[in-house]
Coordinates of C-alpha atoms and ligand atoms in Angstrom, one line a residue:
X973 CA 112.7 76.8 86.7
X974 CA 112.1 75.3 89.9
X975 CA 114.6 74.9 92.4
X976 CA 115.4 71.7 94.1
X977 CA 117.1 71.4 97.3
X978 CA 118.7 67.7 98.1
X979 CA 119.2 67.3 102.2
X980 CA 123.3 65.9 102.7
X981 CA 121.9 63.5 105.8
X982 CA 119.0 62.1 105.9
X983 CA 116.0 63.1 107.8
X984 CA 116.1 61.8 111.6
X985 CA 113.8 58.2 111.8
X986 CA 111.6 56.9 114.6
X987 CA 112.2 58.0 117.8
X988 CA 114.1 61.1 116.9
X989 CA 114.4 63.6 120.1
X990 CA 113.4 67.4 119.7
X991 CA 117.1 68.1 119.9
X992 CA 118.0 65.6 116.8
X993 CA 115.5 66.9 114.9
X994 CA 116.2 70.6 115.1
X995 CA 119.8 69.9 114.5
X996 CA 118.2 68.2 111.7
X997 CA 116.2 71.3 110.7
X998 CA 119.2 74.0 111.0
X999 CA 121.4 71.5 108.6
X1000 CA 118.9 71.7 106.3
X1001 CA 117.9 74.9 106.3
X1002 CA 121.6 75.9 106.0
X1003 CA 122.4 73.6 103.4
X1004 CA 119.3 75.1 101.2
X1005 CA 120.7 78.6 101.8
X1006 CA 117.6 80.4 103.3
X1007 CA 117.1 83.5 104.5
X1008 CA 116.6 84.6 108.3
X1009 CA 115.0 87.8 108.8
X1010 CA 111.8 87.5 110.5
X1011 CA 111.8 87.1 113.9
X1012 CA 115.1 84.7 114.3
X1013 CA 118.4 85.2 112.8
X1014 CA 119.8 81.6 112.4
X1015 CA 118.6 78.4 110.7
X1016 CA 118.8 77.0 114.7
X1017 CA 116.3 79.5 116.5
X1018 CA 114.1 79.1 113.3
X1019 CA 114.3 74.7 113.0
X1020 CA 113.4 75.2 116.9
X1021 CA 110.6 77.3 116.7
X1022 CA 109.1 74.7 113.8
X1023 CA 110.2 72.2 116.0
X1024 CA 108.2 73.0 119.2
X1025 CA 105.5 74.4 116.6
X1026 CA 105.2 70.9 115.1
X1027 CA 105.2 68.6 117.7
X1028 CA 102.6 70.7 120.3
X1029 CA 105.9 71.6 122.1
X1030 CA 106.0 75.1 124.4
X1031 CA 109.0 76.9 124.8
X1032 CA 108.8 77.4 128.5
X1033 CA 109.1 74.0 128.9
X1034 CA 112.8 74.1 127.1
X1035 CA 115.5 72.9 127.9
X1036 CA 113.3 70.0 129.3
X1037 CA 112.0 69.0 126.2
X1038 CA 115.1 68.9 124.2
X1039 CA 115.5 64.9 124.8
X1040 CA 112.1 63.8 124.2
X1041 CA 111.4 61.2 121.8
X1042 CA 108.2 62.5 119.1
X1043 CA 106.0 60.3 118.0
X1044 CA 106.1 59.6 114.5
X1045 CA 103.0 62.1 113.9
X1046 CA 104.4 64.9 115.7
X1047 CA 108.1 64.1 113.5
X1048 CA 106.1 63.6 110.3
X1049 CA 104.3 67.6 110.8
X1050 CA 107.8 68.9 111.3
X1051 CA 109.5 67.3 108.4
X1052 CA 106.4 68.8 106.7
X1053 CA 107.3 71.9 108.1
X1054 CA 110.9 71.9 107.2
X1055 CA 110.1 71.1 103.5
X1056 CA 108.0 73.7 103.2
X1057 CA 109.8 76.4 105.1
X1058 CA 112.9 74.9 101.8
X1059 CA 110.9 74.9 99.0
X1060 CA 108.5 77.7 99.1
X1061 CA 111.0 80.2 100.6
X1062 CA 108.4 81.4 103.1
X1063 CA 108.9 83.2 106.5
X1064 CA 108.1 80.7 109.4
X1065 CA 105.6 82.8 111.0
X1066 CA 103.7 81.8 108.1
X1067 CA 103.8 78.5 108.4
X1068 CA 103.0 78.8 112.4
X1069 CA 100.8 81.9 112.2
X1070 CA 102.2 82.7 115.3
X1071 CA 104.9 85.7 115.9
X1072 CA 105.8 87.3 119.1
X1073 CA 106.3 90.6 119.6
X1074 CA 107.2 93.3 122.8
X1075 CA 106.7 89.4 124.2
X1076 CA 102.9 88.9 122.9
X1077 CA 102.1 86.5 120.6
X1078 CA 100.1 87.7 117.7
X1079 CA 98.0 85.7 114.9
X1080 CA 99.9 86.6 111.1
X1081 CA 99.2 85.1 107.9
X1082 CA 99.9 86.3 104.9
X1083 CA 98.2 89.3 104.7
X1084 CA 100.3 91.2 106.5
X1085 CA 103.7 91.9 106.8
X1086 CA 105.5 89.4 110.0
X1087 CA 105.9 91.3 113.4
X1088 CA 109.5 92.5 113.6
X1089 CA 109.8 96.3 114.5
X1090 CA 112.4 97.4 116.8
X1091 CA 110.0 99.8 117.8
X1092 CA 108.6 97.1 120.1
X1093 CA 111.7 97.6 122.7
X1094 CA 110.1 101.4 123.0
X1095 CA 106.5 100.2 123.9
X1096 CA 107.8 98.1 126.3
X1097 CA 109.4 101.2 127.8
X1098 CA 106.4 103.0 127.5
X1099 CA 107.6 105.5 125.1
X1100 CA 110.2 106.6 127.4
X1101 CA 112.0 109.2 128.0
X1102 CA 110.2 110.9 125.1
X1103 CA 106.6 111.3 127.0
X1104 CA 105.8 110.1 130.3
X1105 CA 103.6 107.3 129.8
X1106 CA 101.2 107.5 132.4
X1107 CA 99.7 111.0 130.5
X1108 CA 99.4 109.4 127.4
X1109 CA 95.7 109.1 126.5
X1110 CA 95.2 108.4 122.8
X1111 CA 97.9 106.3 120.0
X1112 CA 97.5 106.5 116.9
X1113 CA 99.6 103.4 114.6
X1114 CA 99.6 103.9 110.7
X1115 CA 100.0 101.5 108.6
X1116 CA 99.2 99.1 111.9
X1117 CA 99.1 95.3 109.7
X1118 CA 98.9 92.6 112.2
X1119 CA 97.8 95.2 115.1
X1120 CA 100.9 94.1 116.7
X1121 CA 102.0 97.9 117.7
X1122 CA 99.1 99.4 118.7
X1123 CA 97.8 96.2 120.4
X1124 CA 101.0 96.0 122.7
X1125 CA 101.1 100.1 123.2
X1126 CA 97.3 99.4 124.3
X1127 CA 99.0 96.8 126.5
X1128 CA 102.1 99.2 128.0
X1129 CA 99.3 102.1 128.3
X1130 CA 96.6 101.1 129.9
X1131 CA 94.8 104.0 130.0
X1132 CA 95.2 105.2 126.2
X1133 CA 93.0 104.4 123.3
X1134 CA 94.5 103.4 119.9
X1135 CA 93.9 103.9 117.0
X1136 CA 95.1 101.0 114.6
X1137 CA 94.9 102.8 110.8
X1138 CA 95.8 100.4 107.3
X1139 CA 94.8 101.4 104.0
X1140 CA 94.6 98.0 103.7
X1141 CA 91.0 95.4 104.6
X1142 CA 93.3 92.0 104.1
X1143 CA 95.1 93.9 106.9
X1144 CA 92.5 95.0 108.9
X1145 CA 91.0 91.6 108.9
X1146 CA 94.2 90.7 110.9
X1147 CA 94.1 93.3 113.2
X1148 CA 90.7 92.9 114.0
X1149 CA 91.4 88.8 114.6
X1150 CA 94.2 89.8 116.6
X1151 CA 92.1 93.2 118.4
X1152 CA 89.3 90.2 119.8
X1153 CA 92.2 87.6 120.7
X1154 CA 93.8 90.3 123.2
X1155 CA 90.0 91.3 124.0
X1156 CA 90.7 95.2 123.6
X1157 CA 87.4 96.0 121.3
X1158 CA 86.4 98.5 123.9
X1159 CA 90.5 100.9 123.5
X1160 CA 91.7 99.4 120.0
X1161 CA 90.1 100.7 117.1
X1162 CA 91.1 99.1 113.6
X1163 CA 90.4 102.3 110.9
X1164 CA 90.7 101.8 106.9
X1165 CA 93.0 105.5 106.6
X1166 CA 95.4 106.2 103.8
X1167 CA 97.9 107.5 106.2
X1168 CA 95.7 110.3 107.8
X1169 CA 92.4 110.6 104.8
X1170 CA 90.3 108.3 107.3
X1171 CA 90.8 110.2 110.7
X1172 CA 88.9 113.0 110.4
X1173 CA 90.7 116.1 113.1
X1174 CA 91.8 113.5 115.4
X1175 CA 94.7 114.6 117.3
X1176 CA 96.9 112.3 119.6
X1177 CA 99.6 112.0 122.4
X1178 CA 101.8 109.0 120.3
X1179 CA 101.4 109.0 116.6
X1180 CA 104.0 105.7 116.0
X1181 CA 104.2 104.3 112.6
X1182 CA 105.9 101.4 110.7
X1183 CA 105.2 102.1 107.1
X1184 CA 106.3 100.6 104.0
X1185 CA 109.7 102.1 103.9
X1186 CA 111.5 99.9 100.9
X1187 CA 112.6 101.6 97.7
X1188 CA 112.7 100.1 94.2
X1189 CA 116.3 99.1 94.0
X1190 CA 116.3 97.3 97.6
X1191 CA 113.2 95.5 96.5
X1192 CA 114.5 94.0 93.6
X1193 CA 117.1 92.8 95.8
X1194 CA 115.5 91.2 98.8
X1195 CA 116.2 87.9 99.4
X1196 CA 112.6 85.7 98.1
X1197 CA 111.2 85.3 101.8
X1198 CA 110.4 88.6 101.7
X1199 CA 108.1 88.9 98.3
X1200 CA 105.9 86.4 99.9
X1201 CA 104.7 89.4 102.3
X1202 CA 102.5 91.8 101.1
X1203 CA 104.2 94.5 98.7
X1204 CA 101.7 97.1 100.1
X1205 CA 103.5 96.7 103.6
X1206 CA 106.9 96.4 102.2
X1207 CA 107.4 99.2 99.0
X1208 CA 107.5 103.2 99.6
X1209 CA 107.8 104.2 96.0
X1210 CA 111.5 105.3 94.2
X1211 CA 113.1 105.8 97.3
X1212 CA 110.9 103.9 99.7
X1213 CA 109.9 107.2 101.3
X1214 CA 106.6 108.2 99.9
X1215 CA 104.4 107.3 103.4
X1216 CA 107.3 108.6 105.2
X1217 CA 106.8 112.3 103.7
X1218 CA 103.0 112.2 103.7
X1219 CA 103.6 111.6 107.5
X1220 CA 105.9 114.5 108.0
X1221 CA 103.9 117.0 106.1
X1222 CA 100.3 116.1 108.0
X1223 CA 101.5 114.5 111.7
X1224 CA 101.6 118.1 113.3
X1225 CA 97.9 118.4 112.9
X1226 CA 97.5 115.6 114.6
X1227 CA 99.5 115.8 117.9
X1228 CA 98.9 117.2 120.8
X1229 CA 100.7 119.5 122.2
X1230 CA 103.7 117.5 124.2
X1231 CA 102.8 114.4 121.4
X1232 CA 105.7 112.5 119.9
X1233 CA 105.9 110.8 116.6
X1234 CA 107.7 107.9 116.0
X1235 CA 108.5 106.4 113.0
X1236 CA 110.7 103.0 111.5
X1237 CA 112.4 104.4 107.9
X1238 CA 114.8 101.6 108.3
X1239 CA 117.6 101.1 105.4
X1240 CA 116.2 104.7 104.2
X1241 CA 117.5 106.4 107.3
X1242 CA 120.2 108.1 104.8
X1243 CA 118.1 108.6 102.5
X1244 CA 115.2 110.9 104.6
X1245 CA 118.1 112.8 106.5
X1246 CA 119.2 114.0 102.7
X1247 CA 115.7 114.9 101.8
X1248 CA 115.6 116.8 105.5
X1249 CA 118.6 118.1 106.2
X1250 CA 117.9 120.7 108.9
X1251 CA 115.5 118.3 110.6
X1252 CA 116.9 117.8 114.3
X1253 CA 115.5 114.2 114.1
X1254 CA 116.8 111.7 117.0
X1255 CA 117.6 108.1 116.0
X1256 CA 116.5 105.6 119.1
X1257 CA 118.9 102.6 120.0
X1258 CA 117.9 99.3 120.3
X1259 CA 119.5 96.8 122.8
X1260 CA 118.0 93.7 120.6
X1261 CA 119.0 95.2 117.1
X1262 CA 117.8 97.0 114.3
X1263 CA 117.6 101.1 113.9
X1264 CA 116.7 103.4 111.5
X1265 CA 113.4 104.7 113.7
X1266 CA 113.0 108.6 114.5
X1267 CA 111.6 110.5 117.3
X1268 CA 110.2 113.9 116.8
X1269 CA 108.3 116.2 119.2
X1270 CA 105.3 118.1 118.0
X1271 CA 106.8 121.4 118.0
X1272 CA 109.4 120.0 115.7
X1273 CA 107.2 118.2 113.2
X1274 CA 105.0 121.8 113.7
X1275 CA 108.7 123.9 112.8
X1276 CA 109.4 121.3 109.7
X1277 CA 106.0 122.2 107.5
X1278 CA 106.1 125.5 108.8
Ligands
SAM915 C1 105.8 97.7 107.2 S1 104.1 97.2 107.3 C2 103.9 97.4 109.1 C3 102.9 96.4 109.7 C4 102.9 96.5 111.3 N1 102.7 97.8 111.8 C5 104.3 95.9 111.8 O1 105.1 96.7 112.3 O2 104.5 94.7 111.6 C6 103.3 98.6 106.7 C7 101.8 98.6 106.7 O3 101.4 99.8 106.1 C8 100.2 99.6 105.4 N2 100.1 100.8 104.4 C9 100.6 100.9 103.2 N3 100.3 102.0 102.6 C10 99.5 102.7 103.5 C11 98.8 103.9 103.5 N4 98.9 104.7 102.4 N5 98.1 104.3 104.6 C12 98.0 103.4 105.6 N6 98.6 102.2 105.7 C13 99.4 101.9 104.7 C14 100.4 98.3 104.8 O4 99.1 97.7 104.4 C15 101.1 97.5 105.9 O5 100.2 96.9 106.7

């Protein structure tokens, strides 16, 4: 049965500021208990973003804009917004299409899973201090969805070529909207792989990846924001490690020398270190939140197979 959700105050009238209306919006979104787990944590960041969405807003321009009076167009698209973002439990980003990540925006709809990685605090370092990023010539991302990680590594590494690998053409399509909107045709290369089946020999410096690392049990139990992404990017098999092993058994072959790989297991961090026990993997800290990512060197994915 469909749920219903019935707001405690009503919705601001004409001449509502910005401010009243994402006070407004986080009430709301509160009130209708929703879930917060793609790019904001809180019902306020999240009204604000749908806010400034909404009404054509920008925000650079905040805390300017917070006491502007919308016209009853620009209130009317963010009520619209709110509703939707209540009643169809979906992630904001795919109401905006817009997400940021390692501070780029990139185009996501619903074919691919919403920008979020912590691994986006290590491109903006550049991969440091695991390689020095001025040698690094060639990236490869599995499992690459919107592009957003081996668009921005283009971005931190101007010199490398990257490889952006999906099993996926929905996907691709994205990464390839989102390959021409950065204009980096001529050093991002979108490739249908099934993790490595599509690359041939290719070897790299950075092999990074984000795959689907959710196992049965946690699917069944995430909150219903995230079953509107794709399942593809979300499940990993029984214990959400399937990719993650297919990865470890083939990634040697594909370093260089010196390469790193990199890789988000998230909630199955436990769950790999029982199925690896000797592996001397390092676990990365993030200053903005989140974990569960590995960094291996290639002599150490090379000693695991061996
Ligand atoms: C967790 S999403 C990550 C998307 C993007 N890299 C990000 O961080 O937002 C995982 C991606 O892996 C892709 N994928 C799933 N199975 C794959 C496979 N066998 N080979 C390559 N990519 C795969 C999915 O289509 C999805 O785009």
């Amino acid at each position: 049965m469909a749920r219903t959700f019935k707001a405690s105050s009503k919705p601001p009238g004409a001449h509502a500021t910005v401010a009243q209306l994402i006070d407004y919006g986080a009430r709301r979104f509160d009130e209708a208990a929703l879930w917060f787990g793609h790019g904001s944590d809180n019902a306020r960041d999240e009204a604000a973003e749908l806010v400034v969405f909404g009404a054509g807003l920008n925000h650079a321009d905040a805390p300017g804009i917070y006491g502007q009076a919308l016209s009853d167009e620009q209130r009317t698209k963010v009520l619209e917004l709110f509703e939707r973002r209540v009643r169809e439990r979906v992630p904001a980003a795919y109401l905006t299409h817009r997400m940021w990540f390692a501070g780029h925006e990139f185009y996501v709809d619903q074919r691919v899973l919403v920008p979020r990685s912590p691994i986006a605090e290590s491109i903006e370092r550049r991969f440091a201090p695991w390689i020095e990023g001025d040698r690094v010539r060639s990236v490869l991302d599995i499992g690459t969805g919107s592009g957003c990680i081996a668009i921005a590594s283009a971005l931190a590494l101007p010199q490398a070529k990257v490889d952006a690998a999906d099993v996926s053409d929905d996907a691709l399509a994205v990464t390839g909207i989102n390959i021409e909107r950065f204009q980096l045709c001529e050093r991002v290369r979108p490739v249908r792989s099934d993790v490595f089946a599509g690359l041939g020999s290719a070897r790299y410096d950075v092999i990074v990846s984000n795959p689907p690392y959710v196992g049965s049990t946690e699917l069944s139990e995430l909150p219903q924001e995230y079953h509107r992404e794709p399942r593809l990017g979300l499940y990993g098999g029984d214990d959400g490690l399937d990719i993650v092993h297919r990865i470890l058994r083939e990634a040697a072959g594909h370093l260089h020398p010196g390469g790193i790989l990199i890789v988000e297991v998230g909630n199955s961090q436990d769950a790999l270190i029982d199925a690896y026990p000797t592996a001397p993997f390092t676990w990365l800290e993030f200053e903005r939140g989140g974990g569960g990512v590995f960094v291996l060197t290639q002599e150490q994915v090379r000693r695991l197979g061996a």
